[in-house]
């Protein structure tokens, strides 16, 4: 396996911490209907607060990324991968940015109150079905698009590792 330039440890930490958060927030989102009615509000709040954390981390990651260019792809990376990886990464960033914003609209116009444990944040907005119904659908579709694209992206990384043996995955792994 050829060695290639690695991502910085900061970029690697951002990538994998956010991966764990997307899995946790996504799972809570998908499961929210399965929880007993009495605890649904609690879990939707956990989903929302973790989603906000994810979004804050994303902003920090984007600032970091603007100051730290990714390493050049290994010399033998194919033309297709070169063309596609940039737009796919950009689309992943875009979905990570937009999905939580639509989630906040859904949450607030459902008349929900953010509970951060130590304090609450109440926007005092009345429940408005005409807003939160369509935004809930949009939030759902964006989340599904994120899962699908992240899935294809992960498969591509595994293809690079196990089929192409070109070190693309290893440069994003810690250690
Ligand atoms: C990348 C981050 C996020 C992902 C991947 C995500 C994913 C999801 C998913 C899969 C659902 C279930 C959709 C369905 O089947 O109906 C959902 C529901 C929801 N999410 Fe998110 N979400 C994220 C961030 C947020 C944030 C930041 C908030 C609010 C601050 C939020 C608020 C909500 C609300 C209010 C619902 C609807 C729950 C209900 O039925 O009332 N989400 N989310
Ligand atoms: C929630 C799931 C995931 C998201 C949202 C995500 C997002 C991203 C983003 C935005 C980048 C671009 C980093 C940059 O250059 O700024 C990236 C790079 C990368 N990701 Fe992921 N990722 C996810 C899961 C995975 C998984 C499961 C794997 C491995 C199986 C993986 C492997 C990689 C690799 C190897 C790179 C570097 C690609 C290159 O060198 O061009 N990712 N990821």
PDB file of C-alpha atoms and ligand atoms in Angstrom:
ATOM      1  CA  UNK A   1       0.000   0.000   0.000  1.00  0.00           C
ATOM      2  CA  UNK A   2       1.496   3.355  -1.041  1.00  0.00           C
ATOM      3  CA  UNK A   3       1.822   6.121   1.535  1.00  0.00           C
ATOM      4  CA  UNK A   4       0.160   9.450   0.810  1.00  0.00           C
ATOM      5  CA  UNK A   5      -0.187  12.781   2.635  1.00  0.00           C
ATOM      6  CA  UNK A   6      -2.562  12.547   5.578  1.00  0.00           C
ATOM      7  CA  UNK A   7      -5.370  14.755   6.801  1.00  0.00           C
ATOM      8  CA  UNK A   8      -4.361  16.785   9.870  1.00  0.00           C
ATOM      9  CA  UNK A   9      -5.354  15.350  13.259  1.00  0.00           C
ATOM     10  CA  UNK A  10      -7.856  18.230  13.610  1.00  0.00           C
ATOM     11  CA  UNK A  11      -9.616  17.294  10.365  1.00  0.00           C
ATOM     12  CA  UNK A  12      -9.647  13.622  11.388  1.00  0.00           C
ATOM     13  CA  UNK A  13     -11.101  14.452  14.824  1.00  0.00           C
ATOM     14  CA  UNK A  14     -13.822  16.636  13.262  1.00  0.00           C
ATOM     15  CA  UNK A  15     -14.689  13.948  10.721  1.00  0.00           C
ATOM     16  CA  UNK A  16     -15.115  11.072  13.177  1.00  0.00           C
ATOM     17  CA  UNK A  17     -16.741  13.037  16.019  1.00  0.00           C
ATOM     18  CA  UNK A  18     -19.282  14.337  13.514  1.00  0.00           C
ATOM     19  CA  UNK A  19     -19.776  10.849  12.100  1.00  0.00           C
ATOM     20  CA  UNK A  20     -20.727   9.586  15.603  1.00  0.00           C
ATOM     21  CA  UNK A  21     -23.046  12.574  16.102  1.00  0.00           C
ATOM     22  CA  UNK A  22     -24.788  12.070  12.735  1.00  0.00           C
ATOM     23  CA  UNK A  23     -25.393   8.402  13.578  1.00  0.00           C
ATOM     24  CA  UNK A  24     -26.732   9.247  17.072  1.00  0.00           C
ATOM     25  CA  UNK A  25     -28.883  12.216  15.975  1.00  0.00           C
ATOM     26  CA  UNK A  26     -30.117  10.341  12.897  1.00  0.00           C
ATOM     27  CA  UNK A  27     -31.023   7.243  14.946  1.00  0.00           C
ATOM     28  CA  UNK A  28     -32.944   9.360  17.488  1.00  0.00           C
ATOM     29  CA  UNK A  29     -34.767  11.063  14.599  1.00  0.00           C
ATOM     30  CA  UNK A  30     -35.722   7.777  12.975  1.00  0.00           C
ATOM     31  CA  UNK A  31     -36.772   6.239  16.300  1.00  0.00           C
ATOM     32  CA  UNK A  32     -38.774   9.158  17.688  1.00  0.00           C
ATOM     33  CA  UNK A  33     -42.135   7.597  16.710  1.00  0.00           C
ATOM     34  CA  UNK A  34     -41.232   4.300  18.408  1.00  0.00           C
ATOM     35  CA  UNK A  35     -40.835   5.837  21.881  1.00  0.00           C
ATOM     36  CA  UNK A  36     -43.893   5.886  24.189  1.00  0.00           C
ATOM     37  CA  UNK A  37     -45.980   9.010  23.592  1.00  0.00           C
ATOM     38  CA  UNK A  38     -45.185  10.322  27.086  1.00  0.00           C
ATOM     39  CA  UNK A  39     -41.408  10.354  26.475  1.00  0.00           C
ATOM     40  CA  UNK A  40     -41.436  11.545  22.844  1.00  0.00           C
ATOM     41  CA  UNK A  41     -40.990  15.214  23.806  1.00  0.00           C
ATOM     42  CA  UNK A  42     -37.950  14.287  25.907  1.00  0.00           C
ATOM     43  CA  UNK A  43     -36.273  12.385  23.052  1.00  0.00           C
ATOM     44  CA  UNK A  44     -37.087  15.004  20.427  1.00  0.00           C
ATOM     45  CA  UNK A  45     -35.408  17.559  22.713  1.00  0.00           C
ATOM     46  CA  UNK A  46     -32.303  15.316  23.031  1.00  0.00           C
ATOM     47  CA  UNK A  47     -32.340  14.939  19.223  1.00  0.00           C
ATOM     48  CA  UNK A  48     -32.616  18.718  18.789  1.00  0.00           C
ATOM     49  CA  UNK A  49     -29.907  19.637  21.343  1.00  0.00           C
ATOM     50  CA  UNK A  50     -27.465  17.077  19.920  1.00  0.00           C
ATOM     51  CA  UNK A  51     -28.346  18.326  16.421  1.00  0.00           C
ATOM     52  CA  UNK A  52     -27.493  21.877  17.492  1.00  0.00           C
ATOM     53  CA  UNK A  53     -24.170  20.645  18.890  1.00  0.00           C
ATOM     54  CA  UNK A  54     -23.512  18.957  15.539  1.00  0.00           C
ATOM     55  CA  UNK A  55     -24.316  22.198  13.724  1.00  0.00           C
ATOM     56  CA  UNK A  56     -22.038  24.294  15.986  1.00  0.00           C
ATOM     57  CA  UNK A  57     -19.250  21.775  15.394  1.00  0.00           C
ATOM     58  CA  UNK A  58     -19.886  22.005  11.654  1.00  0.00           C
ATOM     59  CA  UNK A  59     -19.379  25.789  11.718  1.00  0.00           C
ATOM     60  CA  UNK A  60     -16.082  25.291  13.583  1.00  0.00           C
ATOM     61  CA  UNK A  61     -15.138  22.592  11.069  1.00  0.00           C
ATOM     62  CA  UNK A  62     -15.842  24.854   8.087  1.00  0.00           C
ATOM     63  CA  UNK A  63     -13.643  27.617   9.580  1.00  0.00           C
ATOM     64  CA  UNK A  64     -10.947  25.011  10.242  1.00  0.00           C
ATOM     65  CA  UNK A  65     -11.274  23.644   6.706  1.00  0.00           C
ATOM     66  CA  UNK A  66     -10.863  27.115   5.166  1.00  0.00           C
ATOM     67  CA  UNK A  67      -7.510  27.399   6.954  1.00  0.00           C
ATOM     68  CA  UNK A  68      -6.329  23.822   6.348  1.00  0.00           C
ATOM     69  CA  UNK A  69      -6.489  22.604   2.744  1.00  0.00           C
ATOM     70  CA  UNK A  70      -6.955  18.828   2.418  1.00  0.00           C
ATOM     71  CA  UNK A  71      -3.920  16.825   1.268  1.00  0.00           C
ATOM     72  CA  UNK A  72      -3.594  16.179  -2.464  1.00  0.00           C
ATOM     73  CA  UNK A  73      -5.121  12.896  -3.593  1.00  0.00           C
ATOM     74  CA  UNK A  74      -2.679  10.011  -4.180  1.00  0.00           C
ATOM     75  CA  UNK A  75      -1.088  10.276  -7.634  1.00  0.00           C
ATOM     76  CA  UNK A  76      -2.779   7.118  -8.943  1.00  0.00           C
ATOM     77  CA  UNK A  77      -6.333   8.220  -8.027  1.00  0.00           C
ATOM     78  CA  UNK A  78      -8.596   7.749 -11.050  1.00  0.00           C
ATOM     79  CA  UNK A  79     -10.150  10.581 -13.050  1.00  0.00           C
ATOM     80  CA  UNK A  80     -13.705   9.735 -11.907  1.00  0.00           C
ATOM     81  CA  UNK A  81     -12.794   9.868  -8.186  1.00  0.00           C
ATOM     82  CA  UNK A  82     -10.984  13.178  -8.704  1.00  0.00           C
ATOM     83  CA  UNK A  83     -13.998  14.746 -10.379  1.00  0.00           C
ATOM     84  CA  UNK A  84     -16.658  13.366  -8.033  1.00  0.00           C
ATOM     85  CA  UNK A  85     -15.094  13.546  -4.543  1.00  0.00           C
ATOM     86  CA  UNK A  86     -15.050  17.363  -4.309  1.00  0.00           C
ATOM     87  CA  UNK A  87     -18.744  17.860  -5.211  1.00  0.00           C
ATOM     88  CA  UNK A  88     -19.782  14.945  -2.943  1.00  0.00           C
ATOM     89  CA  UNK A  89     -17.865  16.407   0.030  1.00  0.00           C
ATOM     90  CA  UNK A  90     -19.391  19.801  -0.693  1.00  0.00           C
ATOM     91  CA  UNK A  91     -22.893  18.272  -0.829  1.00  0.00           C
ATOM     92  CA  UNK A  92     -22.261  16.501   2.503  1.00  0.00           C
ATOM     93  CA  UNK A  93     -21.236  19.817   4.092  1.00  0.00           C
ATOM     94  CA  UNK A  94     -24.316  21.498   2.575  1.00  0.00           C
ATOM     95  CA  UNK A  95     -26.690  18.814   3.919  1.00  0.00           C
ATOM     96  CA  UNK A  96     -25.057  18.965   7.356  1.00  0.00           C
ATOM     97  CA  UNK A  97     -25.588  22.727   7.283  1.00  0.00           C
ATOM     98  CA  UNK A  98     -29.177  22.913   6.023  1.00  0.00           C
ATOM     99  CA  UNK A  99     -30.815  19.871   7.707  1.00  0.00           C
ATOM    100  CA  UNK A 100     -30.452  21.218  11.285  1.00  0.00           C
ATOM    101  CA  UNK A 101     -31.757  24.677  10.252  1.00  0.00           C
ATOM    102  CA  UNK A 102     -34.971  23.135   8.905  1.00  0.00           C
ATOM    103  CA  UNK A 103     -35.056  21.005  12.078  1.00  0.00           C
ATOM    104  CA  UNK A 104     -34.961  24.162  14.218  1.00  0.00           C
ATOM    105  CA  UNK A 105     -37.877  25.665  12.242  1.00  0.00           C
ATOM    106  CA  UNK A 106     -39.849  22.436  12.706  1.00  0.00           C
ATOM    107  CA  UNK A 107     -39.045  22.338  16.420  1.00  0.00           C
ATOM    108  CA  UNK A 108     -39.828  25.995  17.153  1.00  0.00           C
ATOM    109  CA  UNK A 109     -43.033  26.204  15.057  1.00  0.00           C
ATOM    110  CA  UNK A 110     -44.227  23.029  16.758  1.00  0.00           C
ATOM    111  CA  UNK A 111     -44.303  25.226  19.879  1.00  0.00           C
ATOM    112  CA  UNK A 112     -41.485  23.215  21.512  1.00  0.00           C
ATOM    113  CA  UNK A 113     -39.002  24.653  24.034  1.00  0.00           C
ATOM    114  CA  UNK A 114     -35.278  23.816  23.965  1.00  0.00           C
ATOM    115  CA  UNK A 115     -34.234  22.291  27.284  1.00  0.00           C
ATOM    116  CA  UNK A 116     -30.451  22.452  27.769  1.00  0.00           C
ATOM    117  CA  UNK A 117     -30.630  21.017  31.299  1.00  0.00           C
ATOM    118  CA  UNK A 118     -29.322  24.136  33.067  1.00  0.00           C
ATOM    119  CA  UNK A 119     -31.670  26.491  31.251  1.00  0.00           C
ATOM    120  CA  UNK A 120     -34.506  26.525  28.744  1.00  0.00           C
ATOM    121  CA  UNK A 121     -34.856  28.488  25.533  1.00  0.00           C
ATOM    122  CA  UNK A 122     -38.415  29.373  24.635  1.00  0.00           C
ATOM    123  CA  UNK A 123     -39.018  31.388  21.463  1.00  0.00           C
ATOM    124  CA  UNK A 124     -42.641  31.793  22.495  1.00  0.00           C
ATOM    125  CA  UNK A 125     -43.843  30.767  19.035  1.00  0.00           C
ATOM    126  CA  UNK A 126     -47.367  29.328  18.850  1.00  0.00           C
ATOM    127  CA  UNK A 127     -47.775  25.839  17.334  1.00  0.00           C
ATOM    128  CA  UNK A 128     -48.404  26.367  13.622  1.00  0.00           C
ATOM    129  CA  UNK A 129     -49.279  23.276  11.596  1.00  0.00           C
ATOM    130  CA  UNK A 130     -49.074  25.149   8.274  1.00  0.00           C
ATOM    131  CA  UNK A 131     -45.361  25.687   8.937  1.00  0.00           C
ATOM    132  CA  UNK A 132     -44.137  22.656  10.861  1.00  0.00           C
ATOM    133  CA  UNK A 133     -45.888  20.022   8.727  1.00  0.00           C
ATOM    134  CA  UNK A 134     -44.115  20.881   5.462  1.00  0.00           C
ATOM    135  CA  UNK A 135     -40.800  21.659   7.212  1.00  0.00           C
ATOM    136  CA  UNK A 136     -40.949  18.308   9.030  1.00  0.00           C
ATOM    137  CA  UNK A 137     -41.236  16.589   5.633  1.00  0.00           C
ATOM    138  CA  UNK A 138     -38.389  18.675   4.188  1.00  0.00           C
ATOM    139  CA  UNK A 139     -36.241  17.935   7.260  1.00  0.00           C
ATOM    140  CA  UNK A 140     -36.959  14.230   6.816  1.00  0.00           C
ATOM    141  CA  UNK A 141     -36.066  14.220   3.085  1.00  0.00           C
ATOM    142  CA  UNK A 142     -32.865  16.167   3.732  1.00  0.00           C
ATOM    143  CA  UNK A 143     -31.905  13.709   6.487  1.00  0.00           C
ATOM    144  CA  UNK A 144     -32.563  10.751   4.152  1.00  0.00           C
ATOM    145  CA  UNK A 145     -30.488  12.413   1.422  1.00  0.00           C
ATOM    146  CA  UNK A 146     -27.685  12.875   3.967  1.00  0.00           C
ATOM    147  CA  UNK A 147     -27.848   9.204   5.028  1.00  0.00           C
ATOM    148  CA  UNK A 148     -27.868   8.036   1.391  1.00  0.00           C
ATOM    149  CA  UNK A 149     -24.966  10.256   0.307  1.00  0.00           C
ATOM    150  CA  UNK A 150     -22.936   9.452   3.436  1.00  0.00           C
ATOM    151  CA  UNK A 151     -23.590   5.748   2.741  1.00  0.00           C
ATOM    152  CA  UNK A 152     -22.322   6.016  -0.846  1.00  0.00           C
ATOM    153  CA  UNK A 153     -19.371   8.081   0.418  1.00  0.00           C
ATOM    154  CA  UNK A 154     -18.486   5.405   3.020  1.00  0.00           C
ATOM    155  CA  UNK A 155     -18.776   2.653   0.377  1.00  0.00           C
ATOM    156  CA  UNK A 156     -16.459   4.639  -1.891  1.00  0.00           C
ATOM    157  CA  UNK A 157     -13.924   4.918   0.963  1.00  0.00           C
ATOM    158  CA  UNK A 158     -14.122   1.138   1.500  1.00  0.00           C
ATOM    159  CA  UNK A 159     -13.749   0.545  -2.265  1.00  0.00           C
ATOM    160  CA  UNK A 160     -10.570   2.667  -2.242  1.00  0.00           C
ATOM    161  CA  UNK A 161      -9.258   0.685   0.704  1.00  0.00           C
ATOM    162  CA  UNK A 162     -10.103  -2.896  -0.231  1.00  0.00           C
ATOM    163  CA  UNK A 163     -10.181  -2.803  -4.048  1.00  0.00           C
ATOM    164  CA  UNK A 164      -7.899   0.025  -5.104  1.00  0.00           C
ATOM    165  CA  UNK A 165      -5.472  -0.220  -2.152  1.00  0.00           C
ATOM    166  CA  UNK A 166      -4.617   3.457  -2.662  1.00  0.00           C
ATOM    167  CA  UNK A 167      -4.450   4.705   0.939  1.00  0.00           C
ATOM    168  CA  UNK A 168      -7.373   7.175   0.614  1.00  0.00           C
ATOM    169  CA  UNK A 169      -9.156   5.753   3.664  1.00  0.00           C
ATOM    170  CA  UNK A 170      -6.013   5.455   5.781  1.00  0.00           C
ATOM    171  CA  UNK A 171      -5.245   9.153   5.477  1.00  0.00           C
ATOM    172  CA  UNK A 172      -8.567   9.883   7.208  1.00  0.00           C
ATOM    173  CA  UNK A 173      -8.028   7.296   9.975  1.00  0.00           C
ATOM    174  CA  UNK A 174      -6.556   8.276  13.363  1.00  0.00           C
ATOM    175  CA  UNK A 175      -3.131   6.980  14.330  1.00  0.00           C
TER     176      UNK A 175
HETATM  177  C1  LIG B   1     -27.845  16.606  10.873  1.00  0.00           C
HETATM  178  C2  LIG B   1     -28.653  16.711  11.903  1.00  0.00           C
HETATM  179  C3  LIG B   1     -30.024  16.059  11.936  1.00  0.00           C
HETATM  180  C4  LIG B   1     -30.458  14.885  11.380  1.00  0.00           C
HETATM  181  C5  LIG B   1     -29.642  13.876  10.578  1.00  0.00           C
HETATM  182  C6  LIG B   1     -31.856  14.748  11.706  1.00  0.00           C
HETATM  183  C7  LIG B   1     -32.657  13.682  11.341  1.00  0.00           C
HETATM  184  C8  LIG B   1     -34.001  13.552  11.622  1.00  0.00           C
HETATM  185  C9  LIG B   1     -34.843  12.453  11.230  1.00  0.00           C
HETATM  186  C10 LIG B   1     -34.361  11.232  10.426  1.00  0.00           C
HETATM  187  C11 LIG B   1     -36.087  12.690  11.695  1.00  0.00           C
HETATM  188  C12 LIG B   1     -37.315  11.788  11.554  1.00  0.00           C
HETATM  189  C13 LIG B   1     -38.121  12.221  10.367  1.00  0.00           C
HETATM  190  C14 LIG B   1     -39.347  11.368  10.255  1.00  0.00           C
HETATM  191  O1  LIG B   1     -39.208  10.168  10.005  1.00  0.00           O
HETATM  192  O2  LIG B   1     -40.449  11.917  10.451  1.00  0.00           O
HETATM  193  C15 LIG B   1     -36.066  13.954  12.382  1.00  0.00           C
HETATM  194  C16 LIG B   1     -37.153  14.551  12.977  1.00  0.00           C
HETATM  195  C17 LIG B   1     -37.110  15.772  13.619  1.00  0.00           C
HETATM  196  N1  LIG B   1     -35.996  16.551  13.855  1.00  0.00           N
HETATM  197 FE1  LIG B   1     -34.143  16.192  13.167  1.00  0.00          FE
HETATM  198  N2  LIG B   1     -32.245  15.832  12.460  1.00  0.00           N
HETATM  199  C18 LIG B   1     -31.142  16.650  12.630  1.00  0.00           C
HETATM  200  C19 LIG B   1     -31.086  17.831  13.335  1.00  0.00           C
HETATM  201  C20 LIG B   1     -32.164  18.424  13.985  1.00  0.00           C
HETATM  202  C21 LIG B   1     -32.126  19.657  14.740  1.00  0.00           C
HETATM  203  C22 LIG B   1     -30.889  20.524  14.972  1.00  0.00           C
HETATM  204  C23 LIG B   1     -33.389  19.886  15.197  1.00  0.00           C
HETATM  205  C24 LIG B   1     -33.939  21.024  16.035  1.00  0.00           C
HETATM  206  C25 LIG B   1     -33.230  21.871  16.684  1.00  0.00           C
HETATM  207  C26 LIG B   1     -34.231  18.802  14.737  1.00  0.00           C
HETATM  208  C27 LIG B   1     -35.579  18.691  14.980  1.00  0.00           C
HETATM  209  C28 LIG B   1     -36.387  17.669  14.554  1.00  0.00           C
HETATM  210  C29 LIG B   1     -37.813  17.629  14.785  1.00  0.00           C
HETATM  211  C30 LIG B   1     -38.647  18.687  15.525  1.00  0.00           C
HETATM  212  C31 LIG B   1     -38.266  16.446  14.200  1.00  0.00           C
HETATM  213  C32 LIG B   1     -39.716  15.967  14.118  1.00  0.00           C
HETATM  214  C33 LIG B   1     -40.099  15.257  15.331  1.00  0.00           C
HETATM  215  C34 LIG B   1     -41.617  15.306  15.447  1.00  0.00           C
HETATM  216  O3  LIG B   1     -42.275  14.423  14.864  1.00  0.00           O
HETATM  217  O4  LIG B   1     -42.082  16.241  16.078  1.00  0.00           O
HETATM  218  N3  LIG B   1     -33.444  17.922  14.000  1.00  0.00           N
HETATM  219  N4  LIG B   1     -34.775  14.457  12.328  1.00  0.00           N
HETATM  220  C1  LIG B   2     -22.156  10.616   8.653  1.00  0.00           C
HETATM  221  C2  LIG B   2     -21.295  10.069   7.829  1.00  0.00           C
HETATM  222  C3  LIG B   2     -20.192  10.840   7.131  1.00  0.00           C
HETATM  223  C4  LIG B   2     -20.117  12.145   6.745  1.00  0.00           C
HETATM  224  C5  LIG B   2     -21.193  13.221   6.921  1.00  0.00           C
HETATM  225  C6  LIG B   2     -18.821  12.349   6.125  1.00  0.00           C
HETATM  226  C7  LIG B   2     -18.372  13.558   5.596  1.00  0.00           C
HETATM  227  C8  LIG B   2     -17.148  13.763   5.016  1.00  0.00           C
HETATM  228  C9  LIG B   2     -16.679  15.019   4.475  1.00  0.00           C
HETATM  229  C10 LIG B   2     -17.486  16.317   4.467  1.00  0.00           C
HETATM  230  C11 LIG B   2     -15.425  14.822   3.995  1.00  0.00           C
HETATM  231  C12 LIG B   2     -14.536  15.861   3.306  1.00  0.00           C
HETATM  232  C13 LIG B   2     -13.491  16.345   4.264  1.00  0.00           C
HETATM  233  C14 LIG B   2     -12.777  17.551   3.680  1.00  0.00           C
HETATM  234  O1  LIG B   2     -11.901  17.390   2.820  1.00  0.00           O
HETATM  235  O2  LIG B   2     -13.115  18.679   4.072  1.00  0.00           O
HETATM  236  C15 LIG B   2     -15.078  13.437   4.236  1.00  0.00           C
HETATM  237  C16 LIG B   2     -13.876  12.842   3.890  1.00  0.00           C
HETATM  238  C17 LIG B   2     -13.632  11.508   4.032  1.00  0.00           C
HETATM  239  N1  LIG B   2     -14.446  10.547   4.604  1.00  0.00           N
HETATM  240 FE1  LIG B   2     -16.283  10.850   5.359  1.00  0.00          FE
HETATM  241  N2  LIG B   2     -18.126  11.167   6.139  1.00  0.00           N
HETATM  242  C18 LIG B   2     -18.928  10.216   6.747  1.00  0.00           C
HETATM  243  C19 LIG B   2     -18.631   8.893   6.978  1.00  0.00           C
HETATM  244  C20 LIG B   2     -17.486   8.271   6.535  1.00  0.00           C
HETATM  245  C21 LIG B   2     -17.199   6.856   6.707  1.00  0.00           C
HETATM  246  C22 LIG B   2     -18.120   5.846   7.419  1.00  0.00           C
HETATM  247  C23 LIG B   2     -15.988   6.642   6.113  1.00  0.00           C
HETATM  248  C24 LIG B   2     -15.201   5.357   5.993  1.00  0.00           C
HETATM  249  C25 LIG B   2     -15.726   4.168   5.803  1.00  0.00           C
HETATM  250  C26 LIG B   2     -15.492   7.909   5.614  1.00  0.00           C
HETATM  251  C27 LIG B   2     -14.309   8.118   4.980  1.00  0.00           C
HETATM  252  C28 LIG B   2     -13.815   9.321   4.527  1.00  0.00           C
HETATM  253  C29 LIG B   2     -12.509   9.492   3.898  1.00  0.00           C
HETATM  254  C30 LIG B   2     -11.495   8.401   3.619  1.00  0.00           C
HETATM  255  C31 LIG B   2     -12.393  10.851   3.581  1.00  0.00           C
HETATM  256  C32 LIG B   2     -11.224  11.529   2.864  1.00  0.00           C
HETATM  257  C33 LIG B   2     -11.483  11.468   1.382  1.00  0.00           C
HETATM  258  C34 LIG B   2     -10.365  12.112   0.586  1.00  0.00           C
HETATM  259  O3  LIG B   2      -9.207  11.930   0.968  1.00  0.00           O
HETATM  260  O4  LIG B   2     -10.665  12.807  -0.381  1.00  0.00           O
HETATM  261  N3  LIG B   2     -16.452   8.877   5.869  1.00  0.00           N
HETATM  262  N4  LIG B   2     -16.147  12.817   4.853  1.00  0.00           N
END
